Short mmCIF file of C-alpha atoms in Angstrom, two decimals:
data_model
loop_
_atom_site.label_atom_id
_atom_site.label_comp_id
_atom_site.label_asym_id
_atom_site.label_seq_id
_atom_site.Cartn_x
_atom_site.Cartn_y
_atom_site.Cartn_z
CA ARG A 14 114.34 97.78 70.37
CA LYS A 15 115.60 99.91 73.24
CA GLU A 16 112.98 101.77 75.23
CA VAL A 17 114.62 105.12 74.54
CA GLU A 18 117.12 105.54 71.70
CA GLN A 19 119.36 108.41 70.75
CA ASP A 20 122.05 109.01 68.16
CA PRO A 21 125.26 109.01 70.26
CA GLY A 22 126.95 111.59 68.03
CA PRO A 23 129.24 113.39 68.50
CA PHE A 24 127.77 116.40 66.82
CA ASN A 25 130.57 118.86 66.10
CA VAL A 26 129.20 122.28 65.24
CA PRO A 27 130.59 125.83 65.07
CA GLU A 28 129.44 128.56 67.37
CA GLY A 29 126.20 130.11 66.17
CA ALA A 30 124.99 126.98 64.43
CA THR A 31 121.59 125.40 64.89
CA VAL A 32 121.63 121.74 65.86
CA ALA A 33 118.85 119.24 66.40
CA PHE A 34 118.75 115.93 68.22
CA ASN A 35 116.10 113.25 67.95
CA CYS A 36 115.10 110.61 70.43
CA THR A 37 112.72 107.71 69.75
CA TYR A 38 110.75 105.75 72.30
CA SER A 39 109.14 102.35 72.12
CA ASN A 40 106.14 102.58 74.47
CA SER A 41 103.25 104.47 72.88
CA ALA A 42 101.61 104.83 76.31
CA SER A 43 104.44 107.04 77.58
CA GLN A 44 103.23 110.45 78.67
CA SER A 45 106.16 112.36 80.07
CA PHE A 46 109.47 113.24 78.49
CA PHE A 47 112.43 115.35 79.45
CA TRP A 48 115.75 116.54 78.13
CA TYR A 49 118.71 116.59 80.51
CA ARG A 50 122.16 117.99 80.07
CA GLN A 51 125.15 116.17 81.52
CA ASP A 52 128.63 117.64 81.73
CA CYS A 53 131.64 115.36 81.95
CA ARG A 54 131.75 113.49 85.27
CA LYS A 55 128.79 115.42 86.65
CA GLU A 56 125.21 114.57 87.46
CA PRO A 57 122.50 115.18 84.82
CA LYS A 58 120.60 118.42 85.14
CA LEU A 59 117.11 119.08 83.84
CA LEU A 60 117.06 121.15 80.68
CA MET A 61 113.43 120.96 79.60
CA SER A 62 110.22 119.07 80.21
CA VAL A 63 108.18 117.93 77.21
CA TYR A 64 104.70 117.16 78.42
CA SER A 65 102.56 117.98 75.42
CA SER A 66 103.29 119.04 71.89
CA GLY A 67 106.33 121.11 72.70
CA ASN A 68 108.18 123.56 74.88
CA GLU A 69 110.46 126.53 74.21
CA ASP A 70 112.97 128.15 76.53
CA GLY A 71 115.20 130.77 74.99
CA ARG A 72 117.47 129.13 72.43
CA PHE A 73 116.10 125.68 73.20
CA THR A 74 112.98 124.12 71.71
CA ALA A 75 111.71 120.64 72.48
CA GLN A 76 108.96 118.92 70.54
CA LEU A 77 107.01 115.71 70.95
CA ASN A 78 105.62 113.75 68.02
CA ARG A 79 103.35 111.06 69.43
CA ALA A 80 102.38 109.63 66.06
CA SER A 81 105.99 108.83 65.22
CA GLN A 82 107.04 108.32 68.83
CA TYR A 83 109.94 110.69 68.97
CA ILE A 84 110.97 113.85 70.73
CA SER A 85 113.43 116.40 69.48
CA LEU A 86 115.64 119.11 70.91
CA LEU A 87 116.63 122.11 68.82
CA ILE A 88 119.42 124.40 69.94
CA ARG A 89 119.74 127.70 68.11
CA ASP A 90 122.77 130.00 68.10
CA SER A 91 125.01 127.38 69.73
CA LYS A 92 127.44 128.57 72.39
CA LEU A 93 130.70 126.99 73.47
CA SER A 94 129.05 126.40 76.82
CA ASP A 95 126.42 124.19 75.18
CA SER A 96 129.06 121.47 74.76
CA ALA A 97 127.79 118.54 76.81
CA THR A 98 125.92 115.27 76.52
CA TYR A 99 122.16 115.59 76.10
CA LEU A 100 120.02 112.86 77.58
CA CYS A 101 116.49 112.02 76.51
CA VAL A 102 114.24 110.59 79.22
CA GLY A 103 110.75 109.12 79.15
CA ASN A 104 108.45 107.23 81.48
CA THR A 105 108.44 104.42 78.95
CA GLY A 106 108.58 101.81 81.65
CA GLY A 107 105.52 103.01 83.47
CA TYR A 108 104.43 105.97 85.55
CA ASN A 109 107.28 105.76 88.02
CA LYS A 110 109.96 104.33 85.76
CA LEU A 111 111.97 106.99 83.99
CA ILE A 112 114.21 105.48 81.33
CA PHE A 113 117.19 107.34 79.90
CA GLY A 114 118.62 107.20 76.43
CA ALA A 115 122.37 106.72 76.14
CA GLY A 116 122.86 110.40 75.33
CA THR A 117 123.96 112.52 72.40
CA ARG A 118 127.28 114.29 72.66
CA LEU A 119 127.52 117.86 71.39
CA ALA A 120 130.80 119.69 70.84
CA VAL A 121 130.60 123.36 69.89
CA HIS A 122 133.84 124.81 68.53
CA PRO A 123 134.94 128.40 67.88
CA SER B 9 113.57 124.29 98.66
CA GLN B 10 114.42 120.66 98.11
CA THR B 11 117.96 119.34 98.24
CA ILE B 12 119.44 115.93 97.77
CA HIS B 13 122.71 114.66 99.16
CA GLN B 14 124.58 111.47 98.52
CA TRP B 15 127.87 110.14 99.82
CA PRO B 16 130.57 109.20 99.60
CA ALA B 17 131.49 111.14 96.47
CA THR B 18 134.33 108.82 95.51
CA LEU B 19 135.42 105.42 96.66
CA VAL B 20 137.80 102.68 95.61
CA GLN B 21 136.96 99.21 96.80
CA PRO B 22 138.50 95.76 96.29
CA VAL B 23 136.55 92.98 94.64
CA GLY B 24 134.51 91.08 97.20
CA SER B 25 134.22 93.95 99.66
CA PRO B 26 130.87 95.35 100.81
CA LEU B 27 129.34 98.62 99.66
CA SER B 28 127.01 101.16 101.18
CA LEU B 29 125.98 104.37 99.43
CA GLU B 30 123.60 106.70 101.16
CA CYS B 31 121.21 109.30 99.83
CA THR B 32 119.01 111.75 101.73
CA VAL B 33 116.49 114.28 100.54
CA GLU B 34 115.45 117.43 102.39
CA GLY B 35 112.54 119.78 101.89
CA THR B 36 109.96 117.28 100.69
CA SER B 37 108.00 114.41 102.15
CA ASN B 38 107.28 110.95 100.75
CA PRO B 39 109.32 111.47 97.59
CA ASN B 40 109.81 108.80 94.96
CA LEU B 41 113.50 107.92 95.10
CA TYR B 42 115.74 106.33 92.50
CA TRP B 43 119.17 104.76 92.09
CA TYR B 44 120.78 104.82 88.67
CA ARG B 45 124.20 103.61 87.56
CA GLN B 46 126.23 105.00 84.70
CA ALA B 47 129.11 102.88 83.46
CA ALA B 48 131.99 104.69 81.78
CA GLY B 49 130.84 106.14 78.45
CA ARG B 50 127.38 104.68 78.82
CA GLY B 51 123.86 105.84 79.59
CA LEU B 52 122.04 105.77 82.91
CA GLN B 53 120.68 102.41 83.94
CA LEU B 54 117.78 102.33 86.39
CA LEU B 55 118.66 100.04 89.29
CA PHE B 56 115.98 100.61 91.94
CA TYR B 57 113.15 102.93 92.73
CA SER B 58 111.02 103.39 95.82
CA VAL B 59 107.62 104.98 96.26
CA GLY B 60 107.66 104.79 100.06
CA ILE B 61 109.30 103.45 103.20
CA GLY B 62 110.18 99.80 102.80
CA GLN B 63 108.93 99.71 99.20
CA ILE B 64 111.66 98.82 96.70
CA SER B 65 111.31 97.94 93.02
CA SER B 66 114.32 96.27 91.48
CA GLU B 67 114.89 96.75 87.79
CA VAL B 68 117.83 94.53 86.95
CA PRO B 69 119.17 91.30 88.43
CA GLN B 70 122.46 92.01 90.12
CA ASN B 71 124.34 91.69 93.35
CA LEU B 72 123.11 95.05 94.59
CA SER B 73 120.25 95.78 96.94
CA ALA B 74 118.45 98.89 98.10
CA SER B 75 116.66 99.85 101.27
CA ARG B 76 114.52 102.74 102.39
CA PRO B 77 114.53 102.77 106.18
CA GLN B 78 113.17 106.30 106.47
CA ASP B 79 110.98 108.52 104.32
CA ARG B 80 113.85 110.59 102.94
CA GLN B 81 116.68 108.08 103.07
CA PHE B 82 117.64 105.65 100.34
CA ILE B 83 120.57 103.25 100.65
CA LEU B 84 122.32 101.18 98.00
CA SER B 85 124.27 98.17 99.22
CA SER B 86 126.25 95.18 98.16
CA LYS B 87 127.66 92.32 100.20
CA LYS B 88 130.39 91.49 97.68
CA LEU B 89 131.42 93.86 94.92
CA LEU B 90 132.27 92.71 91.42
CA LEU B 91 134.54 94.46 88.92
CA SER B 92 131.45 95.16 86.82
CA ASP B 93 129.96 97.21 89.68
CA SER B 94 132.33 100.06 88.90
CA GLY B 95 130.51 103.16 87.75
CA PHE B 96 128.91 106.44 88.63
CA TYR B 97 125.96 105.93 90.98
CA LEU B 98 123.29 108.57 91.03
CA CYS B 99 120.45 109.03 93.48
CA ALA B 100 117.44 111.07 92.43
CA TRP B 101 114.08 112.18 93.71
CA LYS B 102 111.03 112.75 91.55
CA GLY B 103 109.27 116.05 91.62
CA TRP B 104 105.54 116.60 91.58
CA SER B 105 103.52 117.20 88.43
CA GLU B 106 99.98 117.44 87.17
CA ALA B 107 97.78 114.38 87.51
CA GLY B 108 98.64 111.68 85.03
CA LEU B 109 102.10 113.03 84.29
CA THR B 110 105.45 112.06 85.73
CA GLY B 111 107.54 114.67 87.48
CA GLU B 112 111.13 115.43 86.69
CA LEU B 113 114.08 113.77 88.39
CA PHE B 114 116.51 115.79 90.44
CA PHE B 115 119.88 114.18 90.99
CA GLY B 116 122.43 114.16 93.72
CA GLU B 117 126.03 114.83 92.82
CA GLY B 118 126.80 111.15 92.39
CA SER B 119 129.15 108.58 93.88
CA ARG B 120 131.99 107.36 91.71
CA LEU B 121 132.89 103.75 92.53
CA THR B 122 135.98 101.97 91.27
CA VAL B 123 136.24 98.28 92.04
CA LEU B 124 139.76 96.87 91.74
#
């Protein structure tokens, strides 16, 4: 089992839709999780931190379910500009080792 | 504020040639530094991380090496490149967080390597 797993997608949704991504992790001792956004041929940029049960920032909500070992990202009222790859990250390899999932691709269309 | 720079941004190298990618961080001291590689259409693979000068942890066996000669400088090297070394190389520093938690990573703009 991979340390951090994501559905690669792509998720094709219309503008205004609500879309959710899940990410599972293998190490139950992991404490810190993040969602990053990566545009084509660019570096990943931090979207949200998920330290405890959840976090909300505008249209974006991230949640952590420790019992089932997954985190989720919910995007409401999708915009064309939300089209990107979303990367799930956790310190599943230890305190200093941040492991990335392969990413979930989102395409928002008019 | 903290900034991170890496260079070169793009390079094309023949198989068997050496490689040196450099990364520097400004505005913070004693940062944890990371090198990741992203092959085309793939996720980020952790290559090396460093918690201090001269301290390097290697995550995967490969023909790459890393060095940290100064507090805010992290270098990725190879003596002889392979075709499989092609990819997008990303340097990152780890931010601070509350005790017991891991800070976020902040990435440089990346170095795109093509080995021919």
